[in-house]
Coordinates of C-alpha atoms and ligand atoms in Angstrom, one line a residue:
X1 CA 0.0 0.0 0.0
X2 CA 1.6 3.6 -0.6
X3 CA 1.9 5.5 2.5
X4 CA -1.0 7.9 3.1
X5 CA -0.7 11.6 1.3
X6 CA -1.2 13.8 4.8
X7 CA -3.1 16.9 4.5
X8 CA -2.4 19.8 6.9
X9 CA -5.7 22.4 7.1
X10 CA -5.2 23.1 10.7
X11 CA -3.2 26.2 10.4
X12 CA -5.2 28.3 12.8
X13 CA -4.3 25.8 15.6
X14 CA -0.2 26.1 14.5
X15 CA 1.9 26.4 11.5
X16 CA 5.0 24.7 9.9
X17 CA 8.3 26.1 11.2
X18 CA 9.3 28.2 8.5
X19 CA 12.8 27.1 7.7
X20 CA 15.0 30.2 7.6
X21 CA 13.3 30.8 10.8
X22 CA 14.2 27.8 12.2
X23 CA 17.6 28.3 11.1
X24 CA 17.8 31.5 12.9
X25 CA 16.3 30.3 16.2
X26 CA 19.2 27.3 15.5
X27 CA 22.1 30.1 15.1
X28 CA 21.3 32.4 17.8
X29 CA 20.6 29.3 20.5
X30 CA 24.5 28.0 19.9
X31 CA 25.6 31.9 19.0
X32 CA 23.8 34.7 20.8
X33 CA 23.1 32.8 24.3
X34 CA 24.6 36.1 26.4
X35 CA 21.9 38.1 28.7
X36 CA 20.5 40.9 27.2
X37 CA 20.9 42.7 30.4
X38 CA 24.1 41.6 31.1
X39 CA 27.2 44.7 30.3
X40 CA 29.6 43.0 28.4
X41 CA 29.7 42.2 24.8
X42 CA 27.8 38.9 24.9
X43 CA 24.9 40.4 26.4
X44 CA 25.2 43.8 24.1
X45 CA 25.0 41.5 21.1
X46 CA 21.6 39.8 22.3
X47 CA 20.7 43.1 23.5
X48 CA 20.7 44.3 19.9
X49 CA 19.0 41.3 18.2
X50 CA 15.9 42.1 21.0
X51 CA 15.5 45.6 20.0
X52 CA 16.0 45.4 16.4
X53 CA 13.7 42.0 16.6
X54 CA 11.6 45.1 18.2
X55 CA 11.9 47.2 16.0
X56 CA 10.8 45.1 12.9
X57 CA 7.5 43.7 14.8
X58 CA 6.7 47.7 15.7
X59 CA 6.9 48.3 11.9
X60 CA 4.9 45.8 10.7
X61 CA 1.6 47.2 12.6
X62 CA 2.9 50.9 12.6
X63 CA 3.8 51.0 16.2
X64 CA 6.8 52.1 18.3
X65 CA 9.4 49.9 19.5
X66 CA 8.7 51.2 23.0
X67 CA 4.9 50.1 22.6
X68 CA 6.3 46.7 22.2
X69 CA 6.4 43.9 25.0
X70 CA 7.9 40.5 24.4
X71 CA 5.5 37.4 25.9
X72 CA 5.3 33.6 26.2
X73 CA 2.7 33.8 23.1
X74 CA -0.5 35.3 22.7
X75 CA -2.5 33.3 26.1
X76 CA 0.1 35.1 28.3
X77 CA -0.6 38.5 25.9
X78 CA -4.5 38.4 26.6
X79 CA -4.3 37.4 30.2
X80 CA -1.3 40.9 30.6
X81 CA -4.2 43.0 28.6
X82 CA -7.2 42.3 30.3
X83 CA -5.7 41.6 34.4
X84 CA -2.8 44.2 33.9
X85 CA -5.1 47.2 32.8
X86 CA -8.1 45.8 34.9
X87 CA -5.9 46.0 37.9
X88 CA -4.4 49.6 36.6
X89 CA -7.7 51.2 36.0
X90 CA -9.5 50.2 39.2
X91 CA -6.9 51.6 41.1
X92 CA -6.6 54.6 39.3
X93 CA -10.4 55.3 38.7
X94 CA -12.6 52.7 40.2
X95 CA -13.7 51.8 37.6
X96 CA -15.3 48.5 37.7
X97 CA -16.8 47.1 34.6
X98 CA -15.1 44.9 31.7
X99 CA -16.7 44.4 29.1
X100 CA -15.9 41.3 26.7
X101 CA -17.7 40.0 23.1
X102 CA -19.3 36.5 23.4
X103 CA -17.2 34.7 21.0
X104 CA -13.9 35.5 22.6
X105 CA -11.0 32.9 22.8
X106 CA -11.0 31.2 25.9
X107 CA -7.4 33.1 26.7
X108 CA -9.9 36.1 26.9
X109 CA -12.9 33.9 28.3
X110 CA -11.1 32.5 31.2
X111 CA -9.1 36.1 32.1
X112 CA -13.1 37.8 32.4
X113 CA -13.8 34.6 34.8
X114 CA -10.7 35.2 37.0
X115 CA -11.4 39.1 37.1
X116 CA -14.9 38.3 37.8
X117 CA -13.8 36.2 40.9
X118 CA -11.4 39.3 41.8
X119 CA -14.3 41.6 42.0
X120 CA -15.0 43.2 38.9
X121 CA -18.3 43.0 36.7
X122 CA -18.3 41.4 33.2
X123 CA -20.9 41.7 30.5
X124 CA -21.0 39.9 27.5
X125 CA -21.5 42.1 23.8
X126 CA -24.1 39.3 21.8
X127 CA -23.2 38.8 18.3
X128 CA -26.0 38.2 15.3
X129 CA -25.8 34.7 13.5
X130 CA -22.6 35.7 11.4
X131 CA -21.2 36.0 14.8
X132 CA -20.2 39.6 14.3
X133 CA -20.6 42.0 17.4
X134 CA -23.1 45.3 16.5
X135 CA -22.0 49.0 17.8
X136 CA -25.2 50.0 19.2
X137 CA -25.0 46.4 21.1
X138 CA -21.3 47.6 22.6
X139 CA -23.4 51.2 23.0
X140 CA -26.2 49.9 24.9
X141 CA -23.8 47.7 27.1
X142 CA -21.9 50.4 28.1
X143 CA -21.8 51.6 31.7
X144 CA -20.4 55.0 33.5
X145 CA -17.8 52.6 35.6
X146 CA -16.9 50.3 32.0
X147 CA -12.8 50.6 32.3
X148 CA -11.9 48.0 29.3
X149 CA -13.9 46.7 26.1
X150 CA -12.6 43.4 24.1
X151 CA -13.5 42.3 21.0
X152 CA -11.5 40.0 19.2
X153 CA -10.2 41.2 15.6
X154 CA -11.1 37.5 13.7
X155 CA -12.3 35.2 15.3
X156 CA -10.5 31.8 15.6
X157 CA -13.1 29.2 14.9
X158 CA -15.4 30.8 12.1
X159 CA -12.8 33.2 10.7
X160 CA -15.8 36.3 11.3
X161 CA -13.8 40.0 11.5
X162 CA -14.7 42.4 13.6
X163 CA -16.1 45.8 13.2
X164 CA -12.8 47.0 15.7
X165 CA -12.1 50.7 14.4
X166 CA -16.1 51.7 14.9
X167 CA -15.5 50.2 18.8
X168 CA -12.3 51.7 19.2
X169 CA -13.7 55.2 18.1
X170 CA -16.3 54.8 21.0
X171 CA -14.2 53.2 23.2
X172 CA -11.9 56.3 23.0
X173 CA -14.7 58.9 22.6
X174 CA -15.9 57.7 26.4
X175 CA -12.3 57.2 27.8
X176 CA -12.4 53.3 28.1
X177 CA -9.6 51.2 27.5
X178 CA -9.5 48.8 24.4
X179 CA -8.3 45.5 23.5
X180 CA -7.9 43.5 20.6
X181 CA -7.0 39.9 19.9
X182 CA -5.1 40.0 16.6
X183 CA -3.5 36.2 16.6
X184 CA -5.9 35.1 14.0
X185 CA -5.7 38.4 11.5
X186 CA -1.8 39.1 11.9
X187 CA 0.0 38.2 8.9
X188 CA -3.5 37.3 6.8
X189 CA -4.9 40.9 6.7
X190 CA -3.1 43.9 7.6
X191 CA -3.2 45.4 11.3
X192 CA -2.4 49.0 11.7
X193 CA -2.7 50.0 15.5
X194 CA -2.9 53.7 14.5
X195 CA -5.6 52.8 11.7
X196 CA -7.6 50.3 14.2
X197 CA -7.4 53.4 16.9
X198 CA -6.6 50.5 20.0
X199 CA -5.2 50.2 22.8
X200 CA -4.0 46.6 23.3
X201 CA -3.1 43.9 20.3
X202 CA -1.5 40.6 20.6
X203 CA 0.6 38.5 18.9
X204 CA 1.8 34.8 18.7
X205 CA 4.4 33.7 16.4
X206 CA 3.5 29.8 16.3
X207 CA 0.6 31.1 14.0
X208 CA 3.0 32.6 11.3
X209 CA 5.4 30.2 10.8
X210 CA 7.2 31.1 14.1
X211 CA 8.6 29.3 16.9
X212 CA 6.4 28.5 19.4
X213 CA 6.4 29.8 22.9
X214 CA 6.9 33.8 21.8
X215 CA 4.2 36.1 21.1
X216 CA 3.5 40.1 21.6
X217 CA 1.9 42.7 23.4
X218 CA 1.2 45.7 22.3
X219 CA 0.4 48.3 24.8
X220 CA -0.3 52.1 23.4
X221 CA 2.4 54.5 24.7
X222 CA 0.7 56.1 28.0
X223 CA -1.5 53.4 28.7
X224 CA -1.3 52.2 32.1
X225 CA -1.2 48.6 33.0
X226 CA 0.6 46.5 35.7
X227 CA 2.9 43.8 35.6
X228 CA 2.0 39.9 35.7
X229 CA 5.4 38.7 36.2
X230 CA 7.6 40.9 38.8
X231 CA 11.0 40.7 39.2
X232 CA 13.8 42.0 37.2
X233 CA 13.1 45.5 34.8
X234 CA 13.6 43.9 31.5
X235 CA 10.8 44.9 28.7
X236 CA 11.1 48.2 30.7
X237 CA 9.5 46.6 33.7
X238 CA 6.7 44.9 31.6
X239 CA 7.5 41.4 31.9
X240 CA 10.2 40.5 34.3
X241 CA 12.5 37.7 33.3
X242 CA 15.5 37.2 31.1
X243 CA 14.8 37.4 27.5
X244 CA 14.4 34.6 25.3
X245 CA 16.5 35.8 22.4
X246 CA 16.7 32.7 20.1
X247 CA 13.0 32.8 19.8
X248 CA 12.0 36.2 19.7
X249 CA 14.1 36.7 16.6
X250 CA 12.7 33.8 15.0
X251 CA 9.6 35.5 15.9
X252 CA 10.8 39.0 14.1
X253 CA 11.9 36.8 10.9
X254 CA 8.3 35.5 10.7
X255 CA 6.9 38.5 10.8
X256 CA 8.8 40.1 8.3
X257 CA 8.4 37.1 6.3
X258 CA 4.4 37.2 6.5
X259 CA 4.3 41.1 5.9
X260 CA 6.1 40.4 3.0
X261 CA 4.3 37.6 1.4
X262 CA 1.0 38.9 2.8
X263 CA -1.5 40.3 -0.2
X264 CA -0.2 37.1 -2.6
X265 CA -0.7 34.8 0.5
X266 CA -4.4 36.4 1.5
X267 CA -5.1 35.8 -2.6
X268 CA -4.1 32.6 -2.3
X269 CA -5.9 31.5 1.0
X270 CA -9.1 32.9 -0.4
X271 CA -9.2 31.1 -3.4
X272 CA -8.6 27.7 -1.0
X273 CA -11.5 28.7 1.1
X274 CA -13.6 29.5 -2.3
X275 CA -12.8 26.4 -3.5
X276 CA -13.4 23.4 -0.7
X277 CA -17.2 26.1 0.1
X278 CA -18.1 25.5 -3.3
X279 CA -17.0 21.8 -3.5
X280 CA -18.7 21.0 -0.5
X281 CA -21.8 22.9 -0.6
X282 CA -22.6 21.2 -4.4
X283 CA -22.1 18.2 -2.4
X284 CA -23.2 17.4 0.9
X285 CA -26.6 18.0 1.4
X286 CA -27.6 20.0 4.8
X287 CA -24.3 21.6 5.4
X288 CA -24.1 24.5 7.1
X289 CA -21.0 27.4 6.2
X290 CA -20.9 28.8 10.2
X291 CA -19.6 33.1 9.6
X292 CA -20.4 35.5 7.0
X293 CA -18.9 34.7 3.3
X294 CA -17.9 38.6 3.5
X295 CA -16.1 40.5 6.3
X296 CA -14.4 36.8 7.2
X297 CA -10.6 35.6 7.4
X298 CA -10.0 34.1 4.0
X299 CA -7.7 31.2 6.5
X300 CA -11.1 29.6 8.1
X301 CA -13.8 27.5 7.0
X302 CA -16.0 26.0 9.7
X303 CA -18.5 23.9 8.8
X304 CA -21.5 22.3 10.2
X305 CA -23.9 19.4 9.7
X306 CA -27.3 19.7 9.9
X307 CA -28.8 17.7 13.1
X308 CA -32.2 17.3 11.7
X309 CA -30.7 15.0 8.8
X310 CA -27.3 13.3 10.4
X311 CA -26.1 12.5 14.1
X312 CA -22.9 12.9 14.7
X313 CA -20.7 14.5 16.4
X314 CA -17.1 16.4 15.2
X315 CA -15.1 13.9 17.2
X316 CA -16.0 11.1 14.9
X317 CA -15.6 12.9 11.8
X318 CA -12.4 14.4 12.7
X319 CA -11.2 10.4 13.3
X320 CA -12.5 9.6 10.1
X321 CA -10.7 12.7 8.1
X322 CA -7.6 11.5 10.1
X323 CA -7.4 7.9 8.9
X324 CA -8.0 9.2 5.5
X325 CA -4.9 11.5 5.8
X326 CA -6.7 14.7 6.5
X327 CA -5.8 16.9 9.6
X328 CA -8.6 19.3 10.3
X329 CA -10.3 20.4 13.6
X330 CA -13.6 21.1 15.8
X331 CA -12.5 24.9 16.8
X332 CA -14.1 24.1 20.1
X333 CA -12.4 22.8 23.3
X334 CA -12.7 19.1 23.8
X335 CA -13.3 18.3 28.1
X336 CA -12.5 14.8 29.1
X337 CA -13.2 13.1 25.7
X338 CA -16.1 14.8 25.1
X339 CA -16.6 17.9 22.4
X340 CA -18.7 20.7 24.1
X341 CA -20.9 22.7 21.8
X342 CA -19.0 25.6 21.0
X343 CA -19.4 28.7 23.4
X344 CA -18.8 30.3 19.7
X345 CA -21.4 29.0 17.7
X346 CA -24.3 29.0 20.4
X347 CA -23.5 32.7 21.0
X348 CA -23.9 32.7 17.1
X349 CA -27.7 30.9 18.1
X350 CA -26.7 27.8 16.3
X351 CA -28.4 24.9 17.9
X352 CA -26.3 22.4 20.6
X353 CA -26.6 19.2 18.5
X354 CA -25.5 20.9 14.9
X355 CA -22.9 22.7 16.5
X356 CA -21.5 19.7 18.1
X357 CA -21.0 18.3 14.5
X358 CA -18.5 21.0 13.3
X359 CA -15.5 20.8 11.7
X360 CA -13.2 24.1 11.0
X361 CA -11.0 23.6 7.9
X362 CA -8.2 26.2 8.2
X363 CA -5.6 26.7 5.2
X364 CA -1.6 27.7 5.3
X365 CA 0.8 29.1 2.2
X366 CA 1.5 25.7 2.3
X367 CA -2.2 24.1 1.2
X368 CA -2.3 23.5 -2.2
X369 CA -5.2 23.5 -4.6
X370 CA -4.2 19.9 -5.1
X371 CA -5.0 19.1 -1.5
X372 CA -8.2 21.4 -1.2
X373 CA -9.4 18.8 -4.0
X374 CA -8.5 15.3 -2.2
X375 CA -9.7 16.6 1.0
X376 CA -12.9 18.1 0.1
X377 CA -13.6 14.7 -1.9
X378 CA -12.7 12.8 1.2
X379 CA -15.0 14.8 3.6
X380 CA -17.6 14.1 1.1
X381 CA -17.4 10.2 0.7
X382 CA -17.3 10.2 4.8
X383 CA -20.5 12.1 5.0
X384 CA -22.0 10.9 2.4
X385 CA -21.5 7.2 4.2
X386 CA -22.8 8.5 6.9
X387 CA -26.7 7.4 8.2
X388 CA -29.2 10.2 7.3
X389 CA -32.3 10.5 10.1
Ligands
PLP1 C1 -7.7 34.1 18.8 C2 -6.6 33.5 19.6 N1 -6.2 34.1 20.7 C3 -5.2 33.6 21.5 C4 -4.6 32.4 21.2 C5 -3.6 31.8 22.1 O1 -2.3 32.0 21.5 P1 -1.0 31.1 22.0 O2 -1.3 29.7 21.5 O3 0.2 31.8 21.4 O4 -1.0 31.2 23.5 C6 -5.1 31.7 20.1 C7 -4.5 30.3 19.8 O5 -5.2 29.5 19.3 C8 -6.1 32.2 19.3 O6 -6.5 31.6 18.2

């Protein structure tokens, strides 16, 4: 038998290594191991790889290399945002009051639960069935003691995007701080800090072709936010502890590699995504496209099956698409074995059973239209063998 042809279109859970990078996170591990903050020429030689790796990620979303602070990826990004400025704002104002979209990523969820146990009030911004958030929703939610808004910039299982400059406009017009999750947008659509008008973005290289383990905050100059890891005053007392230099300029490399690639890549991911929609929509009857076809990352596709004709859940078919080669995903956290309905998708007013039976197709500049082709066929024959009600 010839060994099975494997099909990566998981992309918005990680990415390939790209291999310069790697070859740059190789070098500087056996070459550039001094301590940034150390005085003597080991250390000044990391020093300048951290602030020209600075320097490049600044540039690529038109910030300044002050605005910049290095992180463990873009979990430990949110979690500085939301607690750090929370923290900051309540001492400085009393203000009390975050308020978060519903389809956040649970490294935004899980931060609104913790600041909820610390005290602070969180409401939830619905979205309509596209799963994009409205102003006059934000608007209406709004209260004299809000002190942060998040709203993700594309969301990371349906691909939706975010209306973020109209929210940052109010945000700023009525002094409240705001946030952005940019892991799923960076290096697939361009993101301007200036242009969005925000506060807080974040960054993780693992989803451009970047090491994992090394992500990016960034935090508008006069913004005040405390610290989540104390200690020493590295990232200009930021985020204590000694710099990870190998990574973060693997992490600098990516970037500049996905800024530079990024309107050819963004043409070629759409025409993926255009591709296994139509294939699969002529095809499987009862199928359900979960996120607007417009004002959506061109990297997702998340699919759905109709409860009312098949029962099954995403588990199952993501076996099946496995043994046939094809490496796809449910977009939803899996709990002990079991697939929860998607916090995402019911916030989107999809029913529990259907959304249990997604599947989230997400494509790379390394999917080809080749693949798109064998693993839309193969998605097919599986549901087409499956029992209809
Ligand atoms: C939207 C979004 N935010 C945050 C994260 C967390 O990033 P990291 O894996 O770098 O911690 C992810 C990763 O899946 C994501 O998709």
């Amino acid at each position: 038998m010839p060994p099975l042809e494997r099909i990566y279109l998981d992309y918005a859970a990680t990415t390939p290594i790209n291999a310069e990078v790697l070859d740059v996170l190789l070098l500087h591990s056996k070459e550039s191991f001094g301590n940034a903050s150390s005085v003597h020429s080991f250390g000044r030689t990391s020093k300048v790889i951290l602030e020209e790796s600075r320097e490049l990620i600044a540039r690529s979303i038109n910030a300044e290399p002050g605005e910049i602070v290095f992180t463990s990826g873009g979990t430990e990004a949110d979690n500085h945002a939301l607690i750090g400025a929370a923290l900051a704002r309540r001492r400085n104002s009393g203000k009390n009051h975050i308020l978060i979209s519903s389809v956040e990523h649970h490294a935004v969820l899980e931060c609104a639960e913790y600041l909820s146990e610390c005290g602070f009030v969180i409401s939830q911004i619905p979205v309509d069935t596209a799963g994009r958030v409205h102003l006059n929703e934000v608007e209406n939610l709004l209260r004299s003691d809000t002190a942060i808004v998040s709203v993700m910039h594309g969301n990371n299982e349906v691909g939706t995007l975010q209306p973020i400059e109209e929210i940052s406009a109010l945000c700023k017009s009525k002094n409240i701080l705001f946030h952005t999750d940019t892991v799923q947008t960076f290096g697939k659509i361009p993101v301007d800090v200036k242009q969005l008008g925000i506060d807080f973005a974040v960054f993780s290289s693992h989803k451009i072709y970047g090491p994992k383990g090394i992500g990016a905050l960034y935090i508008r100059n006069g913004v005040e936010i405390d610290s989540l890891i104390h200690g020493g005053a590295q990232e200009r007392n930021h985020r204590a502890g000694t710099e990870n230099i190998p990574s973060l300029a693997g992490f600098a490399l990516a970037v500049k590699k996905s800024v530079d690639v990024m309107p050819e890549l963004q043409k070629h991911l759409k025409k993926c995504k255009t591709m296994m929609t139509a294939m699969l929509q002529s095809q499987i009857e009862g199928l359900q496209i979960n996120g607007g076809a417009e004002l959506s990352l061109p990297s997702i596709l998340s699919v759905s099956l109709d409860h009312s004709i098949y029962d099954i859940e995403s588990e199952t078919l993501l076996l099946q698409l496995d043994l046939h080669g094809v490496a796809a995903s449910s977009g939803s956290a899996c709990t002990s074995g079991s697939i929860q309905p998607s916090h995402v998708l019911q916030a989107m007013g999809k029913d529990a059973k259907t959304a249990k039976s997604t599947v989230r197709f997400s494509f790379g500049k390394n999917t080809t239209v080749e693949e798109i082709e064998t693993a839309s066929k193969i998605f097919i024959e599986i549901v087409s063998a499956l029992p209809k009600k």
